[in-house]
Tab-separated table of C-alpha atoms and ligand atoms in Angstrom:
chain	number	residue	atom	x	y	z
A	1	MET	CA	-23.759	2.360	111.210
A	2	SER	CA	-25.661	5.643	111.257
A	3	GLN	CA	-23.376	8.502	112.278
A	4	PRO	CA	-23.777	12.274	111.800
A	5	LEU	CA	-21.590	13.842	109.100
A	6	ALA	CA	-19.904	16.133	111.662
A	7	HIS	CA	-18.812	13.114	113.761
A	8	TRP	CA	-17.663	11.195	110.702
A	9	LEU	CA	-15.579	14.179	109.551
A	10	ALA	CA	-14.115	14.705	113.047
A	11	ALA	CA	-13.064	11.036	113.120
A	12	ALA	CA	-11.491	11.377	109.658
A	13	VAL	CA	-9.536	14.435	110.886
A	14	ALA	CA	-8.412	12.620	114.045
A	15	ASN	CA	-7.633	9.207	112.540
A	16	ASN	CA	-7.080	9.551	108.791
A	17	GLY	CA	-5.233	12.847	108.493
A	18	LEU	CA	-8.113	14.728	106.847
A	19	ASP	CA	-7.332	18.474	106.762
A	20	LEU	CA	-9.519	20.201	109.384
A	21	ASN	CA	-10.249	23.177	107.134
A	22	LEU	CA	-11.164	20.899	104.218
A	23	SER	CA	-13.603	19.085	106.482
A	24	GLY	CA	-15.101	22.510	107.271
A	25	VAL	CA	-15.514	23.212	103.564
A	26	ILE	CA	-17.501	19.975	103.226
A	27	GLU	CA	-19.684	20.924	106.202
A	28	THR	CA	-20.381	24.268	104.520
A	29	ILE	CA	-21.388	22.610	101.232
A	30	ALA	CA	-23.486	20.033	103.103
A	31	ALA	CA	-25.347	22.857	104.871
A	32	ALA	CA	-26.077	24.516	101.513
A	33	CYS	CA	-27.427	21.224	100.128
A	34	ALA	CA	-29.590	20.629	103.215
A	35	GLU	CA	-31.152	24.090	102.872
A	36	LEU	CA	-31.692	23.565	99.164
A	37	SER	CA	-33.377	20.219	99.798
A	38	GLY	CA	-36.020	21.952	101.929
A	39	ILE	CA	-36.631	24.567	99.255
A	40	LEU	CA	-36.977	21.985	96.470
A	41	ARG	CA	-39.508	19.956	98.475
A	42	LEU	CA	-41.842	22.937	98.752
A	43	ALA	CA	-41.064	24.778	95.507
A	44	PRO	CA	-44.309	23.815	93.698
A	45	ILE	CA	-46.427	25.422	96.433
A	46	ALA	CA	-44.065	28.354	96.936
A	47	GLY	CA	-44.416	29.288	93.253
A	48	GLN	CA	-40.704	28.766	92.641
A	49	THR	CA	-40.936	26.476	89.621
A	50	GLY	CA	-40.685	27.676	86.025
A	51	LEU	CA	-38.267	29.859	84.136
A	52	ALA	CA	-36.277	32.760	85.593
A	53	GLY	CA	-36.492	34.674	82.318
A	54	HIS	CA	-32.799	34.783	81.413
A	55	THR	CA	-30.046	32.523	80.100
A	56	ASN	CA	-26.707	31.536	81.625
A	57	VAL	CA	-23.271	31.667	80.005
A	58	GLN	CA	-23.949	28.274	78.406
A	59	GLY	CA	-26.917	29.818	76.556
A	60	GLU	CA	-29.373	27.719	78.595
A	61	ALA	CA	-32.644	29.125	79.911
A	62	GLN	CA	-32.290	29.410	83.694
A	63	LYS	CA	-35.061	28.134	85.928
A	64	GLN	CA	-36.025	30.137	89.017
A	65	LEU	CA	-34.588	27.279	91.067
A	66	ASP	CA	-31.252	27.425	89.204
A	67	VAL	CA	-30.913	31.022	90.374
A	68	ILE	CA	-32.124	30.268	93.921
A	69	SER	CA	-29.722	27.295	94.199
A	70	ASN	CA	-26.798	29.370	93.019
A	71	ASP	CA	-27.653	32.095	95.560
A	72	ILE	CA	-27.809	29.513	98.364
A	73	PHE	CA	-24.365	28.196	97.468
A	74	ILE	CA	-22.935	31.724	97.406
A	75	LYS	CA	-24.547	32.580	100.758
A	76	HIS	CA	-23.096	29.501	102.501
A	77	LEU	CA	-19.648	29.632	100.877
A	78	ARG	CA	-19.236	33.301	101.809
A	79	ARG	CA	-19.600	32.312	105.489
A	80	ASN	CA	-16.519	30.080	105.313
A	81	ALA	CA	-13.305	32.125	105.321
A	82	ASP	CA	-11.355	29.151	103.924
A	83	ILE	CA	-13.127	29.402	100.541
A	84	SER	CA	-11.897	32.191	98.282
A	85	ILE	CA	-13.301	31.179	94.875
A	86	LEU	CA	-16.521	29.791	93.473
A	87	VAL	CA	-16.840	28.522	89.911
A	88	SER	CA	-20.495	27.823	89.141
A	89	GLU	CA	-22.388	26.646	86.085
A	90	GLU	CA	-24.665	29.616	86.654
A	91	LEU	CA	-21.931	32.308	86.772
A	92	ASP	CA	-20.113	33.529	83.656
A	93	GLU	CA	-16.888	34.215	85.563
A	94	ALA	CA	-15.290	32.766	88.682
A	95	LEU	CA	-16.600	34.559	91.774
A	96	HIS	CA	-13.841	35.819	94.068
A	97	LEU	CA	-15.259	35.784	97.591
A	98	GLU	CA	-14.020	38.451	99.970
A	99	ASN	CA	-11.507	36.368	101.838
A	100	GLN	CA	-8.086	34.811	101.452
A	101	GLY	CA	-9.025	31.163	101.900
A	102	ARG	CA	-6.981	28.446	100.233
A	103	PHE	CA	-9.900	26.473	98.761
A	104	MET	CA	-11.883	26.832	95.572
A	105	VAL	CA	-15.267	25.189	95.014
A	106	ALA	CA	-16.562	24.373	91.524
A	107	CYS	CA	-20.223	23.435	91.405
A	108	ASP	CA	-23.334	22.865	89.417
A	109	PRO	CA	-25.781	24.141	92.052
A	110	LEU	CA	-28.767	22.361	90.476
A	111	ASP	CA	-28.012	19.734	87.856
A	112	GLY	CA	-30.829	18.262	85.767
A	113	SER	CA	-33.032	21.278	86.378
A	114	SER	CA	-34.937	20.624	83.138
A	115	ASN	CA	-36.529	17.759	85.139
A	116	LEU	CA	-37.734	19.954	88.008
A	117	ASP	CA	-41.289	20.495	86.859
A	118	THR	CA	-41.782	16.713	86.594
A	119	ASN	CA	-40.586	15.965	90.153
A	120	VAL	CA	-37.705	13.790	88.956
A	121	THR	CA	-34.521	13.526	91.056
A	122	VAL	CA	-32.119	16.446	90.551
A	123	GLY	CA	-28.869	17.247	92.360
A	124	SER	CA	-26.009	19.574	93.282
A	125	ILE	CA	-22.520	18.537	92.130
A	126	PHE	CA	-19.314	19.918	93.657
A	127	SER	CA	-15.540	19.711	93.487
A	128	VAL	CA	-12.998	21.160	95.954
A	129	LEU	CA	-9.503	22.252	94.900
A	130	ALA	CA	-6.637	24.079	96.585
A	131	VAL	CA	-5.702	27.526	95.291
A	132	ASP	CA	-3.292	30.295	96.113
A	133	PRO	CA	-5.776	33.123	96.778
A	134	ALA	CA	-3.243	35.715	95.549
A	135	ASN	CA	-2.781	33.929	92.226
A	136	PRO	CA	-5.462	31.255	91.850
A	137	ASP	CA	-5.091	28.511	89.263
A	138	LEU	CA	-8.693	27.854	88.198
A	139	LEU	CA	-7.761	25.364	85.502
A	140	GLN	CA	-6.507	22.311	87.370
A	141	PRO	CA	-7.035	18.743	86.161
A	142	GLY	CA	-9.382	16.507	88.169
A	143	THR	CA	-6.459	14.544	89.633
A	144	ARG	CA	-5.842	17.602	91.848
A	145	GLN	CA	-9.331	17.535	93.408
A	146	LEU	CA	-9.158	17.288	97.215
A	147	ALA	CA	-12.784	16.261	97.558
A	148	ALA	CA	-15.824	15.801	95.357
A	149	GLY	CA	-19.449	14.898	95.761
A	150	TYR	CA	-23.072	15.529	95.010
A	151	ALA	CA	-26.401	15.822	96.760
A	152	ALA	CA	-29.272	13.904	95.155
A	153	TYR	CA	-32.723	15.285	95.885
A	154	GLY	CA	-34.839	12.166	95.409
A	155	PRO	CA	-37.213	10.089	97.544
A	156	ALA	CA	-34.372	10.346	100.092
A	157	THR	CA	-31.887	13.219	100.060
A	158	SER	CA	-28.385	11.806	99.716
A	159	LEU	CA	-24.933	13.354	100.064
A	160	VAL	CA	-22.306	11.267	98.307
A	161	LEU	CA	-18.738	12.198	99.107
A	162	THR	CA	-15.128	11.284	98.451
A	163	PHE	CA	-11.737	12.534	99.588
A	164	GLY	CA	-10.019	9.973	97.363
A	165	PRO	CA	-9.702	6.595	99.043
A	166	SER	CA	-13.424	5.711	99.243
A	167	THR	CA	-16.908	6.955	98.398
A	168	VAL	CA	-19.485	7.239	101.173
A	169	CYS	CA	-23.133	8.274	101.308
A	170	PHE	CA	-25.070	10.225	103.935
A	171	THR	CA	-28.856	10.600	104.093
A	172	LEU	CA	-30.614	13.715	105.389
A	173	ASP	CA	-32.801	12.884	108.402
A	174	ASP	CA	-35.895	14.766	109.525
A	175	THR	CA	-33.891	16.947	111.924
A	176	GLY	CA	-31.772	18.235	109.028
A	177	THR	CA	-28.725	16.135	109.986
A	178	TRP	CA	-26.743	14.145	107.433
A	179	GLN	CA	-26.440	10.556	108.717
A	180	LEU	CA	-24.018	7.998	107.312
A	181	SER	CA	-26.097	5.450	105.382
A	182	HIS	CA	-23.643	3.750	103.003
A	183	ASP	CA	-20.008	3.186	103.948
A	184	ALA	CA	-17.492	2.465	101.167
A	185	LEU	CA	-19.659	2.173	98.056
A	186	VAL	CA	-18.435	-0.325	95.473
A	187	VAL	CA	-19.378	-0.157	91.791
A	188	PRO	CA	-19.600	-3.782	90.611
A	189	ALA	CA	-17.045	-4.484	87.855
A	190	SER	CA	-19.673	-5.832	85.469
A	191	SER	CA	-23.256	-4.828	84.889
A	192	GLY	CA	-26.150	-5.273	82.488
A	193	GLU	CA	-27.383	-1.663	82.528
A	194	TYR	CA	-26.341	1.224	80.327
A	195	ALA	CA	-27.503	4.850	80.185
A	196	ILE	CA	-27.304	6.980	77.046
A	197	ASN	CA	-29.561	9.430	75.244
A	198	THR	CA	-30.421	7.231	72.241
A	199	ALA	CA	-32.178	10.123	70.485
A	200	ARG	CA	-28.664	11.250	69.526
A	201	GLU	CA	-27.894	8.015	67.665
A	202	ARG	CA	-27.585	9.723	64.272
A	203	PHE	CA	-24.712	11.838	65.642
A	204	TRP	CA	-22.757	8.983	67.306
A	205	ASP	CA	-19.266	7.872	66.333
A	206	ALA	CA	-18.472	4.242	65.429
A	207	ALA	CA	-17.361	3.258	68.945
A	208	THR	CA	-20.593	4.441	70.572
A	209	THR	CA	-22.732	2.901	67.825
A	210	ASP	CA	-20.895	-0.440	68.116
A	211	TYR	CA	-21.145	-0.499	71.918
A	212	VAL	CA	-24.901	0.156	71.939
A	213	THR	CA	-25.520	-2.237	69.020
A	214	GLN	CA	-23.689	-4.988	70.932
A	215	ASN	CA	-25.782	-4.309	74.044
A	216	VAL	CA	-29.040	-4.361	72.110
A	217	ALA	CA	-27.993	-7.736	70.605
A	218	GLY	CA	-27.803	-9.021	74.198
A	219	GLU	CA	-26.974	-12.718	74.586
A	220	THR	CA	-26.987	-13.123	70.792
A	221	GLY	CA	-24.184	-10.527	70.358
A	222	PRO	CA	-20.489	-10.325	71.281
A	223	ALA	CA	-21.242	-9.168	74.849
A	224	GLY	CA	-23.000	-12.494	75.375
A	225	LYS	CA	-25.487	-11.192	77.915
A	226	ARG	CA	-28.732	-9.273	78.080
A	227	TYR	CA	-28.782	-5.513	78.816
A	228	ASN	CA	-31.347	-3.001	79.992
A	229	MET	CA	-31.249	0.694	79.122
A	230	ARG	CA	-31.881	3.198	81.940
A	231	TRP	CA	-31.759	6.962	81.281
A	232	VAL	CA	-33.161	9.511	83.719
A	233	GLY	CA	-31.718	12.536	81.905
A	234	SER	CA	-30.537	13.862	85.258
A	235	MET	CA	-26.843	13.042	85.676
A	236	VAL	CA	-26.966	12.851	89.460
A	237	ALA	CA	-29.786	10.288	89.366
A	238	ASP	CA	-28.066	8.240	86.653
A	239	ILE	CA	-24.712	8.261	88.491
A	240	HIS	CA	-26.349	7.505	91.840
A	241	ARG	CA	-27.913	4.370	90.353
A	242	ILE	CA	-24.492	3.297	89.075
A	243	LEU	CA	-22.837	3.888	92.461
A	244	MET	CA	-25.551	1.802	94.114
A	245	ARG	CA	-25.755	-1.136	91.697
A	246	GLY	CA	-23.383	-0.683	88.773
A	247	GLY	CA	-23.861	0.195	85.127
A	248	ILE	CA	-22.403	2.667	82.679
A	249	PHE	CA	-23.321	6.260	81.780
A	250	LEU	CA	-22.304	7.674	78.414
A	251	TYR	CA	-22.481	11.235	77.122
A	252	PRO	CA	-19.887	10.888	74.349
A	253	LEU	CA	-18.477	13.362	71.920
A	254	ASP	CA	-20.648	13.169	68.782
A	255	SER	CA	-20.809	14.911	65.426
A	256	GLU	CA	-23.210	17.541	66.776
A	257	ASN	CA	-21.558	18.397	70.123
A	258	LEU	CA	-18.047	18.143	68.646
A	259	LYS	CA	-17.796	21.921	68.278
A	260	THR	CA	-18.320	22.458	72.021
A	261	GLY	CA	-16.187	19.478	73.075
A	262	GLY	CA	-19.136	17.461	74.414
A	263	ARG	CA	-22.258	18.118	76.484
A	264	LEU	CA	-21.239	17.913	80.133
A	265	ARG	CA	-18.895	20.310	81.881
A	266	LEU	CA	-15.453	19.185	83.028
A	267	LEU	CA	-14.864	21.179	86.218
A	268	TYR	CA	-18.187	20.736	87.998
A	269	GLU	CA	-19.870	17.712	86.386
A	270	ALA	CA	-17.362	15.277	84.842
A	271	ASN	CA	-14.444	15.641	87.278
A	272	PRO	CA	-16.373	15.246	90.549
A	273	MET	CA	-18.359	12.292	89.160
A	274	ALA	CA	-15.167	10.691	87.818
A	275	MET	CA	-13.479	11.010	91.230
A	276	LEU	CA	-16.495	9.487	93.026
A	277	ILE	CA	-16.768	6.602	90.564
A	278	GLU	CA	-13.015	5.827	90.588
A	279	ALA	CA	-12.916	5.928	94.408
A	280	ALA	CA	-15.726	3.341	94.368
A	281	GLY	CA	-13.741	1.041	92.048
A	282	GLY	CA	-15.253	2.117	88.714
A	283	SER	CA	-13.655	3.847	85.708
A	284	ALA	CA	-14.105	7.222	84.040
A	285	THR	CA	-12.915	7.984	80.508
A	286	THR	CA	-13.503	10.299	77.594
A	287	GLY	CA	-12.970	7.312	75.284
A	288	ARG	CA	-9.522	8.765	74.557
A	289	GLY	CA	-8.131	8.961	78.076
A	290	ARG	CA	-8.882	9.310	81.763
A	291	ILE	CA	-11.298	12.179	82.505
A	292	LEU	CA	-9.342	13.176	85.611
A	293	GLU	CA	-6.223	13.829	83.519
A	294	VAL	CA	-7.840	16.245	81.057
A	295	GLN	CA	-6.164	19.664	81.320
A	296	PRO	CA	-8.939	22.288	81.362
A	297	ASP	CA	-8.561	25.407	79.213
A	298	ASP	CA	-11.769	27.116	80.303
A	299	ILE	CA	-13.807	27.022	83.519
A	300	HIS	CA	-16.926	26.016	81.558
A	301	GLN	CA	-15.122	23.551	79.278
A	302	ARG	CA	-17.157	20.546	78.126
A	303	VAL	CA	-15.909	16.986	77.786
A	304	ALA	CA	-17.012	13.498	76.729
A	305	VAL	CA	-18.127	11.413	79.719
A	306	ILE	CA	-18.121	7.603	79.909
A	307	VAL	CA	-18.210	6.390	83.518
A	308	GLY	CA	-19.218	3.352	85.518
A	309	SER	CA	-18.499	-0.355	85.923
A	310	LYS	CA	-14.893	-1.176	85.028
A	311	ASP	CA	-15.591	-3.980	82.530
A	312	GLU	CA	-18.160	-1.944	80.609
A	313	VAL	CA	-15.909	1.143	80.416
A	314	GLU	CA	-13.107	-1.176	79.282
A	315	ARG	CA	-15.308	-2.487	76.423
A	316	VAL	CA	-15.995	1.087	75.312
A	317	ASN	CA	-12.285	1.975	75.536
A	318	ALA	CA	-11.428	-1.058	73.389
A	319	LEU	CA	-13.918	0.081	70.740
A	320	TYR	CA	-12.388	3.586	70.780
A	321	ALA	CA	-8.910	2.078	70.412
A	322	ARG	CA	-10.076	0.474	67.128
A	323	GLN	CA	-11.515	3.747	65.829
A	324	PRO	CA	-9.124	6.003	63.847
B	401	LIG	P1	-27.747	20.949	83.144
B	401	LIG	O1	-26.494	21.123	83.950
B	401	LIG	O2	-28.055	22.150	82.320
B	401	LIG	O3	-28.904	20.495	83.975
B	401	LIG	O4	-27.423	19.812	82.055
B	401	LIG	C1	-26.877	18.588	82.459
B	401	LIG	C2	-27.870	17.475	82.267
B	401	LIG	C3	-27.429	16.208	82.929
B	401	LIG	O5	-28.008	16.090	84.183
B	401	LIG	C4	-27.946	15.150	82.001
B	401	LIG	O6	-27.170	13.977	82.042
B	401	LIG	C5	-27.848	15.808	80.666
B	401	LIG	O7	-27.940	17.197	80.888
B	401	LIG	C6	-28.947	15.403	79.761
B	401	LIG	O8	-28.720	15.983	78.523
B	401	LIG	P2	-29.729	15.794	77.299
B	401	LIG	O9	-30.887	16.683	77.595
B	401	LIG	O10	-28.920	16.217	76.115
B	401	LIG	O11	-30.109	14.341	77.246
B	402	LIG	MG1	-25.389	20.323	85.112
């Protein structure tokens, strides 16, 4: 099955009507992720771990590797004349690149970076949208994404990608080439694994509390089966597990994050993950509606995220429907 990304993209252009320039955008992002993978592997001996000494627009302390990752994305995207705009978690404002390309990339260059010093899997998340470079609409709902994906820097380096109809996974080989490793990922409809930061329990709403209480009750509760809790605290790692074997990931709106609209960002975390999960047969909701249909009002907008196996997301939706 193994096939280089460039060949796979060329076949998609030739046989499935994939836009040639969009395939080039993906090759550009894949090259940025491959370079970043090499840097992350050696960062502890290159002295690149630890804090950068400043905070980003979200008020979060940036790590040196957050800054390096952002710079790598900018360097690669600038080389592709089809990309005119970059929205990044690490940049206060959208960056207008010096060209008139018709694509915009929104990305979290290094998600889960609080895990870096412990050598836990981190990732880069990205979303590709069409824009009019003369008058770009930065605030498009996720349904308008043309492509989405992430790179997971774990024991293997993975590039998980969708253009809509399916979700596929490539693995970086030792020559620096992305090779197809998983064709058409399928998230099983049911699962016995859930992922949530339970330290936030005192802030949860009734729906979240009921869902987790039912899972903890296992076969003695209304779910009628036993559950395990799995939480890496690195969204890419948690979502990758779900794409590989099912489960549900929840970062809901709660009484503490209510004022910011949630924890995770819509444009470059929630939307790309929602598109990948839906294309693999799973569901993605805020508890009040489909994530992909949320109309953004800010490039760094936050949103509630509940994604994964269809039956589990359905159970959460049903609990939200009962909540006033
Ligand atoms: P980041 O983009 O600043 O790295 O934050 C996002 C990360 C996600 O990877 C993870 O799911 C979440 O933050 C964990 O949040 P918390 O520390 O509140 O559990
Ligand atoms: Mg992030």
